[in-house]
PDB file of C-alpha atoms in Angstrom:
ATOM      1  CA  MET A  12      15.446  -3.770  -6.283  1.00  0.00           C
ATOM      2  CA  ALA A  13      11.655  -2.941  -6.296  1.00  0.00           C
ATOM      3  CA  ILE A  14      12.246   0.973  -6.749  1.00  0.00           C
ATOM      4  CA  LYS A  15      15.523   3.364  -7.131  1.00  0.00           C
ATOM      5  CA  VAL A  16      15.486   6.929  -6.955  1.00  0.00           C
ATOM      6  CA  GLU A  17      18.419   9.159  -7.850  1.00  0.00           C
ATOM      7  CA  ASN A  18      19.024  12.710  -7.243  1.00  0.00           C
ATOM      8  CA  LEU A  19      15.367  13.215  -7.201  1.00  0.00           C
ATOM      9  CA  THR A  20      14.262  17.081  -6.543  1.00  0.00           C
ATOM     10  CA  PHE A  21      10.609  18.066  -6.507  1.00  0.00           C
ATOM     11  CA  LYS A  22       9.198  21.919  -6.534  1.00  0.00           C
ATOM     12  CA  TYR A  23       5.763  22.707  -6.071  1.00  0.00           C
ATOM     13  CA  PRO A  24       4.069  25.318  -7.965  1.00  0.00           C
ATOM     14  CA  ASP A  25       4.521  27.876  -5.582  1.00  0.00           C
ATOM     15  CA  GLY A  26       8.174  27.216  -5.726  1.00  0.00           C
ATOM     16  CA  ARG A  27       8.630  25.163  -2.212  1.00  0.00           C
ATOM     17  CA  ILE A  28      10.819  22.438  -2.325  1.00  0.00           C
ATOM     18  CA  GLY A  29       9.028  19.278  -1.540  1.00  0.00           C
ATOM     19  CA  ILE A  30      12.037  16.872  -2.262  1.00  0.00           C
ATOM     20  CA  LYS A  31      15.588  17.968  -2.600  1.00  0.00           C
ATOM     21  CA  ASP A  32      18.283  15.790  -4.049  1.00  0.00           C
ATOM     22  CA  LEU A  33      16.945  12.356  -2.772  1.00  0.00           C
ATOM     23  CA  THR A  34      18.468   8.661  -3.462  1.00  0.00           C
ATOM     24  CA  LEU A  35      17.133   6.020  -2.232  1.00  0.00           C
ATOM     25  CA  ASN A  36      16.781   1.981  -2.652  1.00  0.00           C
ATOM     26  CA  ILE A  37      13.471  -0.104  -1.746  1.00  0.00           C
ATOM     27  CA  ALA A  38      13.808  -3.699  -1.674  1.00  0.00           C
ATOM     28  CA  THR A  39      11.361  -6.128  -2.829  1.00  0.00           C
ATOM     29  CA  GLY A  40       9.495  -8.371  -1.045  1.00  0.00           C
ATOM     30  CA  LYS A  41       9.959  -6.129   2.275  1.00  0.00           C
ATOM     31  CA  LYS A  42       7.620  -3.781   4.018  1.00  0.00           C
ATOM     32  CA  THR A  43       9.161  -0.347   4.046  1.00  0.00           C
ATOM     33  CA  ALA A  44       8.011   2.757   6.249  1.00  0.00           C
ATOM     34  CA  ILE A  45       8.291   6.375   5.487  1.00  0.00           C
ATOM     35  CA  LEU A  46       8.284   8.270   8.727  1.00  0.00           C
ATOM     36  CA  GLY A  47       8.747  11.805   9.202  1.00  0.00           C
ATOM     37  CA  LEU A  48       6.753  14.930  10.521  1.00  0.00           C
ATOM     38  CA  ASN A  49       3.897  17.149   8.543  1.00  0.00           C
ATOM     39  CA  GLY A  50       5.904  18.578   5.594  1.00  0.00           C
ATOM     40  CA  SER A  51       8.502  16.345   5.676  1.00  0.00           C
ATOM     41  CA  GLY A  52       8.181  15.122   1.920  1.00  0.00           C
ATOM     42  CA  LYS A  53       6.428  11.600   2.800  1.00  0.00           C
ATOM     43  CA  SER A  54       3.237  11.899   0.673  1.00  0.00           C
ATOM     44  CA  THR A  55       5.316  13.721  -2.313  1.00  0.00           C
ATOM     45  CA  LEU A  56       7.905  11.171  -2.329  1.00  0.00           C
ATOM     46  CA  LEU A  57       4.745   8.599  -2.478  1.00  0.00           C
ATOM     47  CA  TYR A  58       2.983  10.137  -5.141  1.00  0.00           C
ATOM     48  CA  HIS A  59       6.569   9.674  -7.604  1.00  0.00           C
ATOM     49  CA  PHE A  60       5.913   5.841  -7.109  1.00  0.00           C
ATOM     50  CA  ASN A  61       2.871   5.449  -9.517  1.00  0.00           C
ATOM     51  CA  GLY A  62       3.588   8.803 -11.294  1.00  0.00           C
ATOM     52  CA  MET A  63       1.298  10.956  -9.563  1.00  0.00           C
ATOM     53  CA  ASN A  64       3.901  12.981  -9.456  1.00  0.00           C
ATOM     54  CA  MET A  65       6.652  12.837 -12.224  1.00  0.00           C
ATOM     55  CA  PRO A  66      10.485  13.428 -11.805  1.00  0.00           C
ATOM     56  CA  GLN A  67      11.389  17.005 -12.631  1.00  0.00           C
ATOM     57  CA  THR A  68      15.233  16.425 -11.945  1.00  0.00           C
ATOM     58  CA  GLY A  69      16.507  12.889 -11.092  1.00  0.00           C
ATOM     59  CA  SER A  70      15.108  10.035 -11.854  1.00  0.00           C
ATOM     60  CA  VAL A  71      12.825   7.090 -10.457  1.00  0.00           C
ATOM     61  CA  GLU A  72      12.965   3.490 -11.532  1.00  0.00           C
ATOM     62  CA  ILE A  73      10.112   1.105 -10.796  1.00  0.00           C
ATOM     63  CA  LEU A  74      10.617  -2.473 -11.374  1.00  0.00           C
ATOM     64  CA  ASP A  75      13.377  -1.803 -13.788  1.00  0.00           C
ATOM     65  CA  MET A  76      11.236   0.836 -15.933  1.00  0.00           C
ATOM     66  CA  MET A  77      11.946   4.266 -15.374  1.00  0.00           C
ATOM     67  CA  LEU A  78       9.275   6.712 -14.570  1.00  0.00           C
ATOM     68  CA  ASN A  79       8.210   8.498 -17.973  1.00  0.00           C
ATOM     69  CA  ASP A  80       5.283   9.040 -20.247  1.00  0.00           C
ATOM     70  CA  SER A  81       5.973   5.872 -22.050  1.00  0.00           C
ATOM     71  CA  ASN A  82       5.856   3.582 -19.066  1.00  0.00           C
ATOM     72  CA  LEU A  83       3.085   5.317 -17.145  1.00  0.00           C
ATOM     73  CA  LYS A  84       0.377   3.085 -17.917  1.00  0.00           C
ATOM     74  CA  GLU A  85       2.238  -0.238 -17.362  1.00  0.00           C
ATOM     75  CA  ILE A  86       3.990   1.249 -13.667  1.00  0.00           C
ATOM     76  CA  ARG A  87       0.683   1.978 -12.500  1.00  0.00           C
ATOM     77  CA  ARG A  88      -0.834  -1.261 -13.487  1.00  0.00           C
ATOM     78  CA  LYS A  89       2.071  -2.830 -10.928  1.00  0.00           C
ATOM     79  CA  VAL A  90       2.087  -0.111  -8.466  1.00  0.00           C
ATOM     80  CA  GLY A  91      -1.089   0.099  -6.430  1.00  0.00           C
ATOM     81  CA  PHE A  92      -1.781   3.175  -4.536  1.00  0.00           C
ATOM     82  CA  LEU A  93      -3.908   3.373  -1.462  1.00  0.00           C
ATOM     83  CA  PHE A  94      -4.905   7.059  -0.223  1.00  0.00           C
ATOM     84  CA  ASP A  95      -4.858   8.042   3.605  1.00  0.00           C
ATOM     85  CA  TYR A  96      -8.743   8.826   2.697  1.00  0.00           C
ATOM     86  CA  PRO A  97     -10.562   6.177   0.930  1.00  0.00           C
ATOM     87  CA  ASP A  98     -13.139   8.769  -0.460  1.00  0.00           C
ATOM     88  CA  HIS A  99     -10.323   9.925  -2.859  1.00  0.00           C
ATOM     89  CA  GLN A 100     -10.409   6.668  -4.700  1.00  0.00           C
ATOM     90  CA  LEU A 101     -14.213   5.431  -4.060  1.00  0.00           C
ATOM     91  CA  PHE A 102     -16.881   6.822  -6.374  1.00  0.00           C
ATOM     92  CA  SER A 103     -18.961   4.329  -7.910  1.00  0.00           C
ATOM     93  CA  THR A 104     -22.575   3.405  -6.879  1.00  0.00           C
ATOM     94  CA  THR A 105     -21.771   0.041  -5.769  1.00  0.00           C
ATOM     95  CA  THR A 106     -18.804  -1.322  -3.781  1.00  0.00           C
ATOM     96  CA  TYR A 107     -18.788  -4.157  -6.531  1.00  0.00           C
ATOM     97  CA  LEU A 108     -18.192  -1.511  -9.294  1.00  0.00           C
ATOM     98  CA  ASP A 109     -15.832   0.436  -7.600  1.00  0.00           C
ATOM     99  CA  ILE A 110     -13.556  -2.756  -7.216  1.00  0.00           C
ATOM    100  CA  GLU A 111     -14.377  -3.790 -11.109  1.00  0.00           C
ATOM    101  CA  PHE A 112     -13.271  -0.062 -12.149  1.00  0.00           C
ATOM    102  CA  GLY A 113      -9.429  -1.176 -12.190  1.00  0.00           C
ATOM    103  CA  LEU A 114      -9.952  -4.139 -14.210  1.00  0.00           C
ATOM    104  CA  ASP A 115     -12.091  -2.474 -16.957  1.00  0.00           C
ATOM    105  CA  ASN A 116      -9.562   0.192 -16.891  1.00  0.00           C
ATOM    106  CA  TYR A 117      -6.888  -2.753 -18.244  1.00  0.00           C
ATOM    107  CA  ASN A 118      -9.503  -4.816 -20.218  1.00  0.00           C
ATOM    108  CA  PHE A 119      -9.769  -7.753 -17.947  1.00  0.00           C
ATOM    109  CA  PRO A 120     -11.968 -10.341 -19.586  1.00  0.00           C
ATOM    110  CA  SER A 121     -15.661 -10.086 -18.705  1.00  0.00           C
ATOM    111  CA  GLU A 122     -15.857 -13.579 -17.689  1.00  0.00           C
ATOM    112  CA  LYS A 123     -12.847 -13.819 -15.048  1.00  0.00           C
ATOM    113  CA  LYS A 124     -13.879 -10.647 -13.617  1.00  0.00           C
ATOM    114  CA  ASP A 125     -16.920 -11.714 -11.230  1.00  0.00           C
ATOM    115  CA  THR A 126     -14.869 -14.349 -10.254  1.00  0.00           C
ATOM    116  CA  LEU A 127     -11.612 -12.473  -9.288  1.00  0.00           C
ATOM    117  CA  ILE A 128     -13.956  -9.572  -7.444  1.00  0.00           C
ATOM    118  CA  LYS A 129     -15.658 -12.225  -5.187  1.00  0.00           C
ATOM    119  CA  SER A 130     -12.437 -13.744  -4.339  1.00  0.00           C
ATOM    120  CA  ILE A 131     -10.653 -10.877  -3.326  1.00  0.00           C
ATOM    121  CA  ALA A 132     -14.051  -9.568  -1.557  1.00  0.00           C
ATOM    122  CA  THR A 133     -13.978 -12.722   0.581  1.00  0.00           C
ATOM    123  CA  LYS A 134     -10.171 -12.463   1.279  1.00  0.00           C
ATOM    124  CA  LEU A 135     -10.987  -9.050   2.740  1.00  0.00           C
ATOM    125  CA  ASP A 136     -14.426 -10.174   4.299  1.00  0.00           C
ATOM    126  CA  ILE A 137     -16.600  -7.614   2.405  1.00  0.00           C
ATOM    127  CA  LEU A 138     -18.490 -10.098   0.423  1.00  0.00           C
ATOM    128  CA  ASP A 139     -21.559  -8.876   2.374  1.00  0.00           C
ATOM    129  CA  LEU A 140     -21.062  -5.438   1.004  1.00  0.00           C
ATOM    130  CA  LEU A 141     -20.693  -5.902  -2.813  1.00  0.00           C
ATOM    131  CA  ASP A 142     -24.169  -4.557  -3.439  1.00  0.00           C
ATOM    132  CA  LYS A 143     -23.554  -1.509  -1.054  1.00  0.00           C
ATOM    133  CA  PRO A 144     -23.033   2.053  -1.899  1.00  0.00           C
ATOM    134  CA  PRO A 145     -19.526   3.010  -0.495  1.00  0.00           C
ATOM    135  CA  TYR A 146     -20.868   5.879   1.594  1.00  0.00           C
ATOM    136  CA  GLN A 147     -22.588   4.033   3.498  1.00  0.00           C
ATOM    137  CA  LEU A 148     -19.813   2.143   5.204  1.00  0.00           C
ATOM    138  CA  SER A 149     -17.685   2.672   7.759  1.00  0.00           C
ATOM    139  CA  LEU A 150     -14.050   3.808   7.386  1.00  0.00           C
ATOM    140  CA  GLY A 151     -12.654   0.549   8.138  1.00  0.00           C
ATOM    141  CA  GLN A 152     -14.970  -1.019   5.591  1.00  0.00           C
ATOM    142  CA  LYS A 153     -14.190   1.732   3.160  1.00  0.00           C
ATOM    143  CA  LYS A 154     -10.553   0.686   3.586  1.00  0.00           C
ATOM    144  CA  LYS A 155     -11.110  -2.546   2.940  1.00  0.00           C
ATOM    145  CA  VAL A 156     -12.707  -1.744  -0.363  1.00  0.00           C
ATOM    146  CA  ALA A 157      -9.993   0.279  -1.513  1.00  0.00           C
ATOM    147  CA  ILE A 158      -7.913  -2.276  -0.692  1.00  0.00           C
ATOM    148  CA  ALA A 159      -9.838  -4.688  -2.912  1.00  0.00           C
ATOM    149  CA  GLY A 160      -9.919  -2.631  -5.708  1.00  0.00           C
ATOM    150  CA  ILE A 161      -5.977  -2.733  -5.708  1.00  0.00           C
ATOM    151  CA  MET A 162      -5.174  -6.081  -4.915  1.00  0.00           C
ATOM    152  CA  VAL A 163      -7.744  -7.477  -7.629  1.00  0.00           C
ATOM    153  CA  LEU A 164      -5.273  -6.088 -10.000  1.00  0.00           C
ATOM    154  CA  GLU A 165      -2.522  -8.415  -8.826  1.00  0.00           C
ATOM    155  CA  PRO A 166       0.395  -5.441  -8.602  1.00  0.00           C
ATOM    156  CA  ASP A 167       3.937  -6.287  -7.345  1.00  0.00           C
ATOM    157  CA  ILE A 168       4.306  -2.809  -5.083  1.00  0.00           C
ATOM    158  CA  LEU A 169       1.695  -1.421  -2.859  1.00  0.00           C
ATOM    159  CA  VAL A 170       2.049   2.209  -2.106  1.00  0.00           C
ATOM    160  CA  CYS A 171      -0.064   3.283   1.259  1.00  0.00           C
ATOM    161  CA  ASP A 172      -0.169   6.813   2.393  1.00  0.00           C
ATOM    162  CA  GLU A 173      -1.321   6.344   6.169  1.00  0.00           C
ATOM    163  CA  PRO A 174      -2.840   3.244   5.599  1.00  0.00           C
ATOM    164  CA  PHE A 175      -3.994   2.921   9.051  1.00  0.00           C
ATOM    165  CA  SER A 176      -5.117   6.502  10.189  1.00  0.00           C
ATOM    166  CA  GLY A 177      -8.869   6.204  11.808  1.00  0.00           C
ATOM    167  CA  LEU A 178      -8.891   2.543  12.247  1.00  0.00           C
ATOM    168  CA  ASP A 179      -9.669   0.899  15.356  1.00  0.00           C
ATOM    169  CA  TYR A 180      -7.425  -1.776  16.723  1.00  0.00           C
ATOM    170  CA  PRO A 181      -9.119  -4.741  15.348  1.00  0.00           C
ATOM    171  CA  SER A 182      -9.307  -3.227  11.841  1.00  0.00           C
ATOM    172  CA  ILE A 183      -5.769  -2.764  11.704  1.00  0.00           C
ATOM    173  CA  ASN A 184      -4.387  -6.110  12.688  1.00  0.00           C
ATOM    174  CA  PHE A 185      -6.904  -7.481  10.171  1.00  0.00           C
ATOM    175  CA  VAL A 186      -5.565  -5.312   7.415  1.00  0.00           C
ATOM    176  CA  ILE A 187      -2.079  -5.865   8.742  1.00  0.00           C
ATOM    177  CA  ASP A 188      -2.708  -9.923   8.404  1.00  0.00           C
ATOM    178  CA  ILE A 189      -3.976  -9.154   4.814  1.00  0.00           C
ATOM    179  CA  LEU A 190      -0.759  -7.262   4.042  1.00  0.00           C
ATOM    180  CA  ASP A 191       1.485  -9.590   5.625  1.00  0.00           C
ATOM    181  CA  LYS A 192       0.054 -12.519   3.543  1.00  0.00           C
ATOM    182  CA  TRP A 193       0.509 -10.323   0.379  1.00  0.00           C
ATOM    183  CA  THR A 194       4.377  -9.644   1.342  1.00  0.00           C
ATOM    184  CA  SER A 195       4.939 -13.333   1.878  1.00  0.00           C
ATOM    185  CA  GLN A 196       4.485 -13.634  -1.722  1.00  0.00           C
ATOM    186  CA  ASP A 197       7.411 -11.370  -2.544  1.00  0.00           C
ATOM    187  CA  LYS A 198       5.435  -8.521  -2.860  1.00  0.00           C
ATOM    188  CA  THR A 199       6.370  -4.935  -1.795  1.00  0.00           C
ATOM    189  CA  ILE A 200       5.058  -2.533   0.729  1.00  0.00           C
ATOM    190  CA  VAL A 201       5.798   1.126   1.160  1.00  0.00           C
ATOM    191  CA  PHE A 202       3.837   3.156   3.533  1.00  0.00           C
ATOM    192  CA  SER A 203       3.952   6.693   5.156  1.00  0.00           C
ATOM    193  CA  THR A 204       3.204   6.993   8.530  1.00  0.00           C
ATOM    194  CA  HIS A 205       3.563   9.070  11.777  1.00  0.00           C
ATOM    195  CA  ASP A 206       2.835   5.975  14.203  1.00  0.00           C
ATOM    196  CA  VAL A 207       6.522   5.080  15.345  1.00  0.00           C
ATOM    197  CA  ASN A 208       5.191   2.219  17.045  1.00  0.00           C
ATOM    198  CA  LEU A 209       3.735   0.540  14.066  1.00  0.00           C
ATOM    199  CA  ALA A 210       7.122   1.254  12.229  1.00  0.00           C
ATOM    200  CA  TYR A 211       8.951  -0.522  15.163  1.00  0.00           C
ATOM    201  CA  GLU A 212       6.784  -2.995  14.999  1.00  0.00           C
ATOM    202  CA  TRP A 213       5.711  -4.066  11.693  1.00  0.00           C
ATOM    203  CA  ALA A 214       8.140  -2.629   9.031  1.00  0.00           C
ATOM    204  CA  ASP A 215      11.318  -4.117   7.751  1.00  0.00           C
ATOM    205  CA  GLU A 216      13.327  -1.288   6.843  1.00  0.00           C
ATOM    206  CA  ILE A 217      12.419   2.374   7.727  1.00  0.00           C
ATOM    207  CA  ILE A 218      12.955   5.872   5.891  1.00  0.00           C
ATOM    208  CA  ILE A 219      13.043   9.084   7.964  1.00  0.00           C
ATOM    209  CA  MET A 220      12.252  12.190   6.364  1.00  0.00           C
ATOM    210  CA  GLU A 221      12.753  16.013   7.020  1.00  0.00           C
ATOM    211  CA  LYS A 222      12.207  18.873   5.017  1.00  0.00           C
ATOM    212  CA  GLY A 223      12.520  17.057   1.856  1.00  0.00           C
ATOM    213  CA  SER A 224      15.685  14.770   2.649  1.00  0.00           C
ATOM    214  CA  ILE A 225      16.272  11.698   4.123  1.00  0.00           C
ATOM    215  CA  ILE A 226      18.348  11.949   7.499  1.00  0.00           C
ATOM    216  CA  PHE A 227      18.232   8.065   8.556  1.00  0.00           C
ATOM    217  CA  SER A 228      17.604   4.783   6.609  1.00  0.00           C
ATOM    218  CA  GLY A 229      17.909   0.820   7.228  1.00  0.00           C
ATOM    219  CA  ASN A 230      16.676  -1.820   9.381  1.00  0.00           C
ATOM    220  CA  ALA A 231      13.654  -0.361  11.074  1.00  0.00           C
ATOM    221  CA  GLN A 232      14.260  -1.592  14.418  1.00  0.00           C
ATOM    222  CA  GLU A 233      17.893  -0.659  14.359  1.00  0.00           C
ATOM    223  CA  VAL A 234      17.404   3.069  13.213  1.00  0.00           C
ATOM    224  CA  LEU A 235      14.578   3.561  15.881  1.00  0.00           C
ATOM    225  CA  GLN A 236      17.289   2.461  18.646  1.00  0.00           C
ATOM    226  CA  LYS A 237      19.536   5.428  17.650  1.00  0.00           C
ATOM    227  CA  LYS A 238      19.982   7.942  20.327  1.00  0.00           C
ATOM    228  CA  GLU A 239      21.042  10.670  17.938  1.00  0.00           C
ATOM    229  CA  LEU A 240      17.781  10.154  15.897  1.00  0.00           C
ATOM    230  CA  TYR A 241      15.654  11.610  18.878  1.00  0.00           C
ATOM    231  CA  GLU A 242      18.309  14.305  19.374  1.00  0.00           C
ATOM    232  CA  LEU A 243      17.770  15.392  15.773  1.00  0.00           C
ATOM    233  CA  THR A 244      14.125  15.206  15.166  1.00  0.00           C
ATOM    234  CA  GLU A 245      10.809  15.969  17.191  1.00  0.00           C
ATOM    235  CA  LEU A 246      10.049  12.023  17.218  1.00  0.00           C
ATOM    236  CA  GLU A 247       8.852  10.379  20.049  1.00  0.00           C
ATOM    237  CA  LYS A 248      10.358   6.925  20.965  1.00  0.00           C
ATOM    238  CA  PRO A 249       8.399   3.716  20.335  1.00  0.00           C
ATOM    239  CA  TYR A 250       6.896   2.750  23.760  1.00  0.00           C
ATOM    240  CA  LEU A 251       8.245  -0.738  23.614  1.00  0.00           C
ATOM    241  CA  LEU A 252      11.803   1.202  23.764  1.00  0.00           C
ATOM    242  CA  ARG A 253      10.676   3.468  26.427  1.00  0.00           C
ATOM    243  CA  LEU A 254       9.827   0.611  28.533  1.00  0.00           C
ATOM    244  CA  PHE A 255      13.206  -1.239  28.136  1.00  0.00           C
ATOM    245  CA  GLU A 256      15.017   1.864  28.231  1.00  0.00           C
ATOM    246  CA  ASN A 257      17.545   0.491  30.947  1.00  0.00           C
ATOM    247  CA  SER A 258      17.360  -3.303  29.594  1.00  0.00           C
ATOM    248  CA  ASP A 259      20.205  -4.489  27.306  1.00  0.00           C
ATOM    249  CA  GLU A 260      17.391  -6.636  25.175  1.00  0.00           C
ATOM    250  CA  LYS A 261      15.052  -4.404  23.000  1.00  0.00           C
ATOM    251  CA  PRO A 262      12.039  -6.545  22.398  1.00  0.00           C
ATOM    252  CA  ILE A 263      10.608  -5.298  18.653  1.00  0.00           C
ATOM    253  CA  ASN A 264       7.001  -6.181  19.668  1.00  0.00           C
ATOM    254  CA  ILE A 265       4.549  -7.377  22.354  1.00  0.00           C
ATOM    255  CA  GLU A 266       4.954 -11.016  22.007  1.00  0.00           C
ATOM    256  CA  ALA A 267       8.814 -10.270  22.847  1.00  0.00           C
ATOM    257  CA  ALA A 268       8.235  -8.145  25.401  1.00  0.00           C
ATOM    258  CA  LYS A 269       6.090 -10.515  27.209  1.00  0.00           C
ATOM    259  CA  PHE A 270       9.096 -13.113  26.660  1.00  0.00           C
ATOM    260  CA  LEU A 271      11.627 -11.071  28.155  1.00  0.00           C
ATOM    261  CA  ILE A 272       9.489  -9.893  31.153  1.00  0.00           C
ATOM    262  CA  ASP A 273       8.755 -13.697  31.779  1.00  0.00           C
ATOM    263  CA  LYS A 274      12.476 -14.427  31.491  1.00  0.00           C
ATOM    264  CA  ASN A 275      13.512 -11.705  33.763  1.00  0.00           C
ATOM    265  CA  ILE A 276      10.649 -12.387  36.285  1.00  0.00           C
ATOM    266  CA  GLY A 277      12.069 -16.324  36.476  1.00  0.00           C
ATOM    267  CA  GLY A 278      15.366 -15.428  36.526  1.00  0.00           C
ATOM    268  CA  ARG A 279      15.058 -13.859  40.203  1.00  0.00           C
ATOM    269  CA  LYS A 280      13.034 -16.413  41.542  1.00  0.00           C
TER     270      LYS A 280
END
């Protein structure tokens, strides 16, 4: 198990409860989506996965290490965190230096750094941006640079807060392709999102949060097909489920939907 949380409660300084007696397990090598409306506790929970928030009550275990002060540096080495706004983690004068920052933080040998940086930059198609200052980049380019700064450290878990917000469709597909290749190496991705369509089509597992608690969890497609989910929350059904509302078969992506349509049309000839 990549992450184990038991009876976690977190209160903000003003007394508001961000997380309420929450218990969950996140499997290794899976893409787990955390879905919920604003204020449901998604980001507050994610911040516990690399120690930006520390447990007040209950426990968080990351890769068999308890989240505490003595394990904090090692956990942050193994858990990369991608903020919703890349400007929050890009602050150097060049893209190259931003990617290098994490390597310096963990004392990577100087003779290996350049090779590592250029290798990850090539994979993310940002090699030609290494000499540019981050403020000159588009949002999509900034997100790629932020991802490069994380992946160059080869963490085991990637935690993303709204990783696709603000990106156009080609940029979303590019990032998804990179992350799919990453999880194929038995790496783990946990991400928050407002996008039920993305969660339905891309995630393996899903956690639905409301007011700091988990109200549904399990296989993403199975959970998002539950009628009671939409009776109890303000979430909107994924468009594929709305399109195939009256069908016994529910496609989980566009390709499956096309196949199902072709099959039904062929059956009527």
